Amino acid sequence: KQWYQRRVRDLEQFVMEEAERQLSSEEADVDNQKMENFYNSALSSIKQMNSEVAKCADKREKLYTEYGAESFASWRKEHSSEVLTPQQQALVEEREESSRTAVHRTSSAESR
């Protein structure tokens, strides 16, 4: 969740910088109103996606609390074995392990 929020901030920053660059460019032959509408739409979409990702993360956390990490790990491994190559399965498990480690570190820091 935190990784995604950083990426969203990076994307928002990029959109703003690119808009400013294009508007200040002497060779810009772009209708300013159209460009403004486009960038406003892009920023709105970014915020909406961020909100949806946050909702999904909250739902997942509630399900983890209800069913437990062991159930999720079992379901993930079963699904992975049906749809992924062994290399992809290893990457998924590696990512899940690093996520659990990061969550554990965050939880430990917050409880202090």
mmCIF file of N, CA and C in Angstrom:
data_model
loop_
_atom_site.group_PDB
_atom_site.id
_atom_site.type_symbol
_atom_site.label_atom_id
_atom_site.label_comp_id
_atom_site.label_asym_id
_atom_site.label_seq_id
_atom_site.Cartn_x
_atom_site.Cartn_y
_atom_site.Cartn_z
ATOM 1 N N LYS A 1 0.832 -1.191 0.000
ATOM 2 C CA LYS A 1 0.000 0.000 0.000
ATOM 3 C C LYS A 1 0.880 1.259 0.000
ATOM 4 N N GLN A 2 1.900 1.275 0.852
ATOM 5 C CA GLN A 2 2.784 2.443 0.913
ATOM 6 C C GLN A 2 3.569 2.600 -0.377
ATOM 7 N N TRP A 3 4.018 1.459 -0.948
ATOM 8 C CA TRP A 3 4.741 1.505 -2.212
ATOM 9 C C TRP A 3 3.868 2.148 -3.278
ATOM 10 N N TYR A 4 2.628 1.727 -3.351
ATOM 11 C CA TYR A 4 1.729 2.259 -4.369
ATOM 12 C C TYR A 4 1.494 3.752 -4.148
ATOM 13 N N GLN A 5 1.311 4.172 -2.908
ATOM 14 C CA GLN A 5 1.083 5.590 -2.634
ATOM 15 C C GLN A 5 2.282 6.433 -3.048
ATOM 16 N N ARG A 6 3.511 5.907 -2.857
ATOM 17 C CA ARG A 6 4.704 6.624 -3.325
ATOM 18 C C ARG A 6 4.684 6.747 -4.839
ATOM 19 N N ARG A 7 4.311 5.678 -5.521
ATOM 20 C CA ARG A 7 4.247 5.699 -6.980
ATOM 21 C C ARG A 7 3.204 6.695 -7.465
ATOM 22 N N VAL A 8 2.091 6.781 -6.771
ATOM 23 C CA VAL A 8 1.045 7.732 -7.157
ATOM 24 C C VAL A 8 1.558 9.152 -7.003
ATOM 25 N N ARG A 9 2.250 9.431 -5.898
ATOM 26 C CA ARG A 9 2.818 10.769 -5.714
ATOM 27 C C ARG A 9 3.829 11.069 -6.810
ATOM 28 N N ASP A 10 4.650 10.078 -7.158
ATOM 29 C CA ASP A 10 5.619 10.260 -8.243
ATOM 30 C C ASP A 10 4.910 10.544 -9.556
ATOM 31 N N LEU A 11 3.835 9.831 -9.825
ATOM 32 C CA LEU A 11 3.083 10.024 -11.058
ATOM 33 C C LEU A 11 2.410 11.391 -11.083
ATOM 34 N N GLU A 12 1.836 11.797 -9.959
ATOM 35 C CA GLU A 12 1.225 13.126 -9.881
ATOM 36 C C GLU A 12 2.269 14.206 -10.133
ATOM 37 N N GLN A 13 3.448 14.044 -9.526
ATOM 38 C CA GLN A 13 4.525 15.006 -9.704
ATOM 39 C C GLN A 13 4.949 15.060 -11.163
ATOM 40 N N PHE A 14 5.076 13.907 -11.798
ATOM 41 C CA PHE A 14 5.452 13.857 -13.208
ATOM 42 C C PHE A 14 4.424 14.582 -14.068
ATOM 43 N N VAL A 15 3.157 14.331 -13.825
ATOM 44 C CA VAL A 15 2.099 14.968 -14.621
ATOM 45 C C VAL A 15 2.179 16.483 -14.474
ATOM 46 N N MET A 16 2.360 16.955 -13.258
ATOM 47 C CA MET A 16 2.427 18.402 -13.035
ATOM 48 C C MET A 16 3.667 19.011 -13.712
ATOM 49 N N GLU A 17 4.811 18.350 -13.574
ATOM 50 C CA GLU A 17 6.034 18.865 -14.188
ATOM 51 C C GLU A 17 5.936 18.869 -15.710
ATOM 52 N N GLU A 18 5.347 17.827 -16.263
ATOM 53 C CA GLU A 18 5.206 17.746 -17.718
ATOM 54 C C GLU A 18 4.248 18.820 -18.223
ATOM 55 N N ALA A 19 3.183 19.064 -17.494
ATOM 56 C CA ALA A 19 2.244 20.116 -17.897
ATOM 57 C C ALA A 19 2.941 21.474 -17.890
ATOM 58 N N GLU A 20 3.685 21.745 -16.837
ATOM 59 C CA GLU A 20 4.404 23.019 -16.754
ATOM 60 C C GLU A 20 5.444 23.139 -17.870
ATOM 61 N N ARG A 21 6.142 22.039 -18.158
ATOM 62 C CA ARG A 21 7.153 22.060 -19.220
ATOM 63 C C ARG A 21 6.519 22.351 -20.580
ATOM 64 N N GLN A 22 5.420 21.691 -20.856
ATOM 65 C CA GLN A 22 4.773 21.893 -22.147
ATOM 66 C C GLN A 22 4.162 23.285 -22.269
ATOM 67 N N LEU A 23 3.600 23.778 -21.188
ATOM 68 C CA LEU A 23 2.998 25.112 -21.236
ATOM 69 C C LEU A 23 4.054 26.201 -21.388
ATOM 70 N N SER A 24 5.240 25.981 -20.827
ATOM 71 C CA SER A 24 6.283 27.006 -20.901
ATOM 72 C C SER A 24 7.125 26.895 -22.174
ATOM 73 N N SER A 25 6.952 25.818 -22.892
ATOM 74 C CA SER A 25 7.721 25.611 -24.111
ATOM 75 C C SER A 25 7.283 26.600 -25.184
ATOM 76 N N GLU A 26 8.272 27.226 -25.821
ATOM 77 C CA GLU A 26 7.966 28.200 -26.871
ATOM 78 C C GLU A 26 7.399 27.518 -28.106
ATOM 79 N N GLU A 27 7.763 26.273 -28.305
ATOM 80 C CA GLU A 27 7.292 25.572 -29.485
ATOM 81 C C GLU A 27 5.956 24.869 -29.250
ATOM 82 N N ALA A 28 5.406 25.057 -28.091
ATOM 83 C CA ALA A 28 4.130 24.409 -27.785
ATOM 84 C C ALA A 28 3.035 24.951 -28.686
ATOM 85 N N ASP A 29 2.506 24.060 -29.450
ATOM 86 C CA ASP A 29 1.419 24.423 -30.358
ATOM 87 C C ASP A 29 0.179 23.663 -29.900
ATOM 88 N N VAL A 30 -0.079 23.759 -28.622
ATOM 89 C CA VAL A 30 -1.152 22.985 -28.016
ATOM 90 C C VAL A 30 -2.193 23.937 -27.461
ATOM 91 N N ASP A 31 -3.428 23.562 -27.648
ATOM 92 C CA ASP A 31 -4.526 24.327 -27.085
ATOM 93 C C ASP A 31 -4.449 24.202 -25.559
ATOM 94 N N ASN A 32 -4.190 25.301 -24.885
ATOM 95 C CA ASN A 32 -3.999 25.274 -23.433
ATOM 96 C C ASN A 32 -5.208 24.705 -22.698
ATOM 97 N N GLN A 33 -6.402 25.003 -23.164
ATOM 98 C CA GLN A 33 -7.600 24.492 -22.494
ATOM 99 C C GLN A 33 -7.681 22.970 -22.627
ATOM 100 N N LYS A 34 -7.377 22.455 -23.814
ATOM 101 C CA LYS A 34 -7.397 21.007 -24.007
ATOM 102 C C LYS A 34 -6.346 20.330 -23.130
ATOM 103 N N MET A 35 -5.157 20.940 -23.059
ATOM 104 C CA MET A 35 -4.103 20.370 -22.243
ATOM 105 C C MET A 35 -4.496 20.393 -20.762
ATOM 106 N N GLU A 36 -5.047 21.490 -20.322
ATOM 107 C CA GLU A 36 -5.470 21.588 -18.924
ATOM 108 C C GLU A 36 -6.527 20.540 -18.612
ATOM 109 N N ASN A 37 -7.476 20.368 -19.515
ATOM 110 C CA ASN A 37 -8.515 19.351 -19.317
ATOM 111 C C ASN A 37 -7.911 17.952 -19.238
ATOM 112 N N PHE A 38 -6.955 17.691 -20.138
ATOM 113 C CA PHE A 38 -6.309 16.381 -20.138
ATOM 114 C C PHE A 38 -5.591 16.120 -18.809
ATOM 115 N N TYR A 39 -4.789 17.062 -18.359
ATOM 116 C CA TYR A 39 -4.038 16.870 -17.119
ATOM 117 C C TYR A 39 -4.949 16.809 -15.901
ATOM 118 N N ASN A 40 -6.001 17.605 -15.887
ATOM 119 C CA ASN A 40 -6.951 17.511 -14.776
ATOM 120 C C ASN A 40 -7.609 16.139 -14.743
ATOM 121 N N SER A 41 -7.934 15.628 -15.924
ATOM 122 C CA SER A 41 -8.519 14.297 -16.011
ATOM 123 C C SER A 41 -7.519 13.240 -15.529
ATOM 124 N N ALA A 42 -6.262 13.379 -15.933
ATOM 125 C CA ALA A 42 -5.232 12.431 -15.510
ATOM 126 C C ALA A 42 -5.058 12.450 -13.997
ATOM 127 N N LEU A 43 -4.999 13.630 -13.418
ATOM 128 C CA LEU A 43 -4.844 13.730 -11.962
ATOM 129 C C LEU A 43 -6.061 13.170 -11.237
ATOM 130 N N SER A 44 -7.230 13.416 -11.770
ATOM 131 C CA SER A 44 -8.450 12.875 -11.178
ATOM 132 C C SER A 44 -8.433 11.346 -11.212
ATOM 133 N N SER A 45 -7.996 10.786 -12.333
ATOM 134 C CA SER A 45 -7.920 9.326 -12.459
ATOM 135 C C SER A 45 -6.911 8.738 -11.477
ATOM 136 N N ILE A 46 -5.797 9.412 -11.301
ATOM 137 C CA ILE A 46 -4.788 8.953 -10.348
ATOM 138 C C ILE A 46 -5.371 8.919 -8.940
ATOM 139 N N LYS A 47 -6.068 9.976 -8.556
ATOM 140 C CA LYS A 47 -6.653 10.029 -7.208
ATOM 141 C C LYS A 47 -7.718 8.957 -7.024
ATOM 142 N N GLN A 48 -8.528 8.730 -8.061
ATOM 143 C CA GLN A 48 -9.556 7.704 -7.987
ATOM 144 C C GLN A 48 -8.917 6.323 -7.844
ATOM 145 N N MET A 49 -7.886 6.056 -8.636
ATOM 146 C CA MET A 49 -7.202 4.770 -8.551
ATOM 147 C C MET A 49 -6.568 4.587 -7.175
ATOM 148 N N ASN A 50 -5.984 5.627 -6.636
ATOM 149 C CA ASN A 50 -5.395 5.550 -5.301
ATOM 150 C C ASN A 50 -6.453 5.191 -4.268
ATOM 151 N N SER A 51 -7.613 5.797 -4.382
ATOM 152 C CA SER A 51 -8.709 5.498 -3.475
ATOM 153 C C SER A 51 -9.145 4.041 -3.595
ATOM 154 N N GLU A 52 -9.240 3.532 -4.817
ATOM 155 C CA GLU A 52 -9.639 2.141 -5.044
ATOM 156 C C GLU A 52 -8.599 1.173 -4.485
ATOM 157 N N VAL A 53 -7.333 1.484 -4.676
ATOM 158 C CA VAL A 53 -6.278 0.626 -4.147
ATOM 159 C C VAL A 53 -6.326 0.601 -2.622
ATOM 160 N N ALA A 54 -6.566 1.755 -2.016
ATOM 161 C CA ALA A 54 -6.676 1.819 -0.552
ATOM 162 C C ALA A 54 -7.855 0.978 -0.058
ATOM 163 N N LYS A 55 -8.975 1.034 -0.769
ATOM 164 C CA LYS A 55 -10.139 0.221 -0.394
ATOM 165 C C LYS A 55 -9.810 -1.265 -0.478
ATOM 166 N N CYS A 56 -9.142 -1.651 -1.570
ATOM 167 C CA CYS A 56 -8.760 -3.056 -1.741
ATOM 168 C C CYS A 56 -7.815 -3.509 -0.633
ATOM 169 N N ALA A 57 -6.872 -2.667 -0.290
ATOM 170 C CA ALA A 57 -5.926 -3.005 0.774
ATOM 171 C C ALA A 57 -6.657 -3.185 2.100
ATOM 172 N N ASP A 58 -7.616 -2.318 2.378
ATOM 173 C CA ASP A 58 -8.404 -2.437 3.609
ATOM 174 C C ASP A 58 -9.219 -3.730 3.626
ATOM 175 N N LYS A 59 -9.837 -4.059 2.486
ATOM 176 C CA LYS A 59 -10.615 -5.301 2.395
ATOM 177 C C LYS A 59 -9.717 -6.517 2.596
ATOM 178 N N ARG A 60 -8.555 -6.476 1.960
ATOM 179 C CA ARG A 60 -7.624 -7.597 2.093
ATOM 180 C C ARG A 60 -7.188 -7.753 3.545
ATOM 181 N N GLU A 61 -6.911 -6.651 4.195
ATOM 182 C CA GLU A 61 -6.490 -6.696 5.596
ATOM 183 C C GLU A 61 -7.585 -7.293 6.480
ATOM 184 N N LYS A 62 -8.832 -6.928 6.213
ATOM 185 C CA LYS A 62 -9.955 -7.499 6.976
ATOM 186 C C LYS A 62 -10.065 -8.997 6.744
ATOM 187 N N LEU A 63 -9.883 -9.428 5.487
ATOM 188 C CA LEU A 63 -9.931 -10.855 5.186
ATOM 189 C C LEU A 63 -8.777 -11.601 5.846
ATOM 190 N N TYR A 64 -7.590 -10.990 5.852
ATOM 191 C CA TYR A 64 -6.455 -11.593 6.545
ATOM 192 C C TYR A 64 -6.777 -11.770 8.020
ATOM 193 N N THR A 65 -7.389 -10.764 8.609
ATOM 194 C CA THR A 65 -7.748 -10.836 10.024
ATOM 195 C C THR A 65 -8.774 -11.941 10.262
ATOM 196 N N GLU A 66 -9.744 -12.034 9.366
ATOM 197 C CA GLU A 66 -10.816 -13.016 9.526
ATOM 198 C C GLU A 66 -10.344 -14.448 9.279
ATOM 199 N N TYR A 67 -9.581 -14.674 8.199
ATOM 200 C CA TYR A 67 -9.210 -16.035 7.798
ATOM 201 C C TYR A 67 -7.785 -16.435 8.157
ATOM 202 N N GLY A 68 -6.934 -15.466 8.385
ATOM 203 C CA GLY A 68 -5.561 -15.762 8.772
ATOM 204 C C GLY A 68 -4.612 -15.874 7.596
ATOM 205 N N ALA A 69 -3.374 -15.575 7.871
ATOM 206 C CA ALA A 69 -2.330 -15.573 6.838
ATOM 207 C C ALA A 69 -2.099 -16.978 6.281
ATOM 208 N N GLU A 70 -2.261 -18.004 7.116
ATOM 209 C CA GLU A 70 -2.037 -19.370 6.652
ATOM 210 C C GLU A 70 -3.028 -19.746 5.561
ATOM 211 N N SER A 71 -4.286 -19.378 5.732
ATOM 212 C CA SER A 71 -5.296 -19.676 4.711
ATOM 213 C C SER A 71 -4.961 -18.954 3.412
ATOM 214 N N PHE A 72 -4.591 -17.689 3.522
ATOM 215 C CA PHE A 72 -4.239 -16.927 2.324
ATOM 216 C C PHE A 72 -3.036 -17.540 1.618
ATOM 217 N N ALA A 73 -2.035 -17.935 2.375
ATOM 218 C CA ALA A 73 -0.849 -18.540 1.777
ATOM 219 C C ALA A 73 -1.222 -19.835 1.053
ATOM 220 N N SER A 74 -2.059 -20.633 1.661
ATOM 221 C CA SER A 74 -2.500 -21.876 1.045
ATOM 222 C C SER A 74 -3.264 -21.610 -0.253
ATOM 223 N N TRP A 75 -4.183 -20.656 -0.221
ATOM 224 C CA TRP A 75 -4.969 -20.324 -1.416
ATOM 225 C C TRP A 75 -4.073 -19.769 -2.522
ATOM 226 N N ARG A 76 -3.132 -18.913 -2.130
ATOM 227 C CA ARG A 76 -2.236 -18.317 -3.115
ATOM 228 C C ARG A 76 -1.381 -19.390 -3.781
ATOM 229 N N LYS A 77 -0.841 -20.302 -2.984
ATOM 230 C CA LYS A 77 -0.002 -21.360 -3.541
ATOM 231 C C LYS A 77 -0.803 -22.274 -4.459
ATOM 232 N N GLU A 78 -2.014 -22.611 -4.054
ATOM 233 C CA GLU A 78 -2.860 -23.463 -4.900
ATOM 234 C C GLU A 78 -3.143 -22.773 -6.239
ATOM 235 N N HIS A 79 -3.532 -21.522 -6.168
ATOM 236 C CA HIS A 79 -3.840 -20.779 -7.393
ATOM 237 C C HIS A 79 -2.586 -20.622 -8.257
ATOM 238 N N SER A 80 -1.476 -20.283 -7.631
ATOM 239 C CA SER A 80 -0.223 -20.099 -8.370
ATOM 240 C C SER A 80 0.179 -21.370 -9.098
ATOM 241 N N SER A 81 0.010 -22.501 -8.449
ATOM 242 C CA SER A 81 0.412 -23.763 -9.074
ATOM 243 C C SER A 81 -0.436 -24.079 -10.301
ATOM 244 N N GLU A 82 -1.642 -23.524 -10.355
ATOM 245 C CA GLU A 82 -2.534 -23.776 -11.488
ATOM 246 C C GLU A 82 -2.290 -22.827 -12.660
ATOM 247 N N VAL A 83 -1.785 -21.614 -12.388
ATOM 248 C CA VAL A 83 -1.727 -20.603 -13.453
ATOM 249 C C VAL A 83 -0.340 -20.035 -13.736
ATOM 250 N N LEU A 84 0.651 -20.302 -12.889
ATOM 251 C CA LEU A 84 1.972 -19.706 -13.067
ATOM 252 C C LEU A 84 3.036 -20.757 -13.344
ATOM 253 N N THR A 85 4.112 -20.300 -13.963
ATOM 254 C CA THR A 85 5.271 -21.158 -14.143
ATOM 255 C C THR A 85 5.995 -21.260 -12.800
ATOM 256 N N PRO A 86 6.870 -22.259 -12.637
ATOM 257 C CA PRO A 86 7.631 -22.357 -11.377
ATOM 258 C C PRO A 86 8.422 -21.085 -11.061
ATOM 259 N N GLN A 87 8.986 -20.438 -12.078
ATOM 260 C CA GLN A 87 9.746 -19.204 -11.856
ATOM 261 C C GLN A 87 8.824 -18.095 -11.341
ATOM 262 N N GLN A 88 7.651 -17.993 -11.939
ATOM 263 C CA GLN A 88 6.689 -16.978 -11.507
ATOM 264 C C GLN A 88 6.214 -17.267 -10.086
ATOM 265 N N GLN A 89 6.000 -18.540 -9.776
ATOM 266 C CA GLN A 89 5.585 -18.914 -8.421
ATOM 267 C C GLN A 89 6.632 -18.481 -7.396
ATOM 268 N N ALA A 90 7.898 -18.711 -7.732
ATOM 269 C CA ALA A 90 8.984 -18.322 -6.827
ATOM 270 C C ALA A 90 8.998 -16.813 -6.613
ATOM 271 N N LEU A 91 8.764 -16.047 -7.679
ATOM 272 C CA LEU A 91 8.727 -14.586 -7.547
ATOM 273 C C LEU A 91 7.568 -14.138 -6.666
ATOM 274 N N VAL A 92 6.413 -14.764 -6.826
ATOM 275 C CA VAL A 92 5.247 -14.418 -6.002
ATOM 276 C C VAL A 92 5.547 -14.695 -4.537
ATOM 277 N N GLU A 93 6.100 -15.854 -4.259
ATOM 278 C CA GLU A 93 6.411 -16.206 -2.874
ATOM 279 C C GLU A 93 7.466 -15.270 -2.287
ATOM 280 N N GLU A 94 8.452 -14.907 -3.096
ATOM 281 C CA GLU A 94 9.489 -13.967 -2.650
ATOM 282 C C GLU A 94 8.873 -12.615 -2.303
ATOM 283 N N ARG A 95 7.974 -12.148 -3.162
ATOM 284 C CA ARG A 95 7.318 -10.853 -2.927
ATOM 285 C C ARG A 95 6.439 -10.903 -1.678
ATOM 286 N N GLU A 96 5.711 -11.999 -1.515
ATOM 287 C CA GLU A 96 4.867 -12.138 -0.328
ATOM 288 C C GLU A 96 5.707 -12.147 0.944
ATOM 289 N N GLU A 97 6.833 -12.830 0.894
ATOM 290 C CA GLU A 97 7.714 -12.866 2.064
ATOM 291 C C GLU A 97 8.239 -11.478 2.393
ATOM 292 N N SER A 98 8.655 -10.728 1.379
ATOM 293 C CA SER A 98 9.164 -9.379 1.640
ATOM 294 C C SER A 98 8.038 -8.468 2.131
ATOM 295 N N SER A 99 6.824 -8.680 1.646
ATOM 296 C CA SER A 99 5.680 -7.887 2.115
ATOM 297 C C SER A 99 5.384 -8.184 3.579
ATOM 298 N N ARG A 100 5.418 -9.476 3.943
ATOM 299 C CA ARG A 100 5.163 -9.842 5.342
ATOM 300 C C ARG A 100 6.233 -9.242 6.252
ATOM 301 N N THR A 101 7.478 -9.267 5.795
ATOM 302 C CA THR A 101 8.573 -8.694 6.578
ATOM 303 C C THR A 101 8.368 -7.198 6.758
ATOM 304 N N ALA A 102 7.988 -6.504 5.684
ATOM 305 C CA ALA A 102 7.764 -5.059 5.759
ATOM 306 C C ALA A 102 6.593 -4.736 6.677
ATOM 307 N N VAL A 103 5.524 -5.512 6.585
ATOM 308 C CA VAL A 103 4.355 -5.293 7.446
ATOM 309 C C VAL A 103 4.730 -5.536 8.898
ATOM 310 N N HIS A 104 5.515 -6.587 9.146
ATOM 311 C CA HIS A 104 5.943 -6.886 10.509
ATOM 312 C C HIS A 104 6.791 -5.747 11.083
ATOM 313 N N ARG A 105 7.717 -5.223 10.260
ATOM 314 C CA ARG A 105 8.551 -4.103 10.721
ATOM 315 C C ARG A 105 7.690 -2.877 11.012
ATOM 316 N N THR A 106 6.724 -2.591 10.140
ATOM 317 C CA THR A 106 5.840 -1.437 10.327
ATOM 318 C C THR A 106 5.015 -1.602 11.588
ATOM 319 N N SER A 107 4.457 -2.796 11.790
ATOM 320 C CA SER A 107 3.638 -3.059 12.974
ATOM 321 C C SER A 107 4.459 -2.929 14.252
ATOM 322 N N SER A 108 5.685 -3.431 14.208
ATOM 323 C CA SER A 108 6.566 -3.335 15.383
ATOM 324 C C SER A 108 6.898 -1.877 15.692
ATOM 325 N N ALA A 109 7.175 -1.109 14.671
ATOM 326 C CA ALA A 109 7.522 0.315 14.867
ATOM 327 C C ALA A 109 6.321 1.082 15.387
ATOM 328 N N GLU A 110 5.124 0.762 14.897
ATOM 329 C CA GLU A 110 3.919 1.484 15.340
ATOM 330 C C GLU A 110 3.559 1.146 16.775
ATOM 331 N N SER A 111 3.889 -0.056 17.234
ATOM 332 C CA SER A 111 3.512 -0.461 18.589
ATOM 333 C C SER A 111 4.436 0.115 19.639
ATOM 334 N N ARG A 112 5.547 0.715 19.221
ATOM 335 C CA ARG A 112 6.490 1.301 20.191
ATOM 336 C C ARG A 112 6.029 2.622 20.686
#
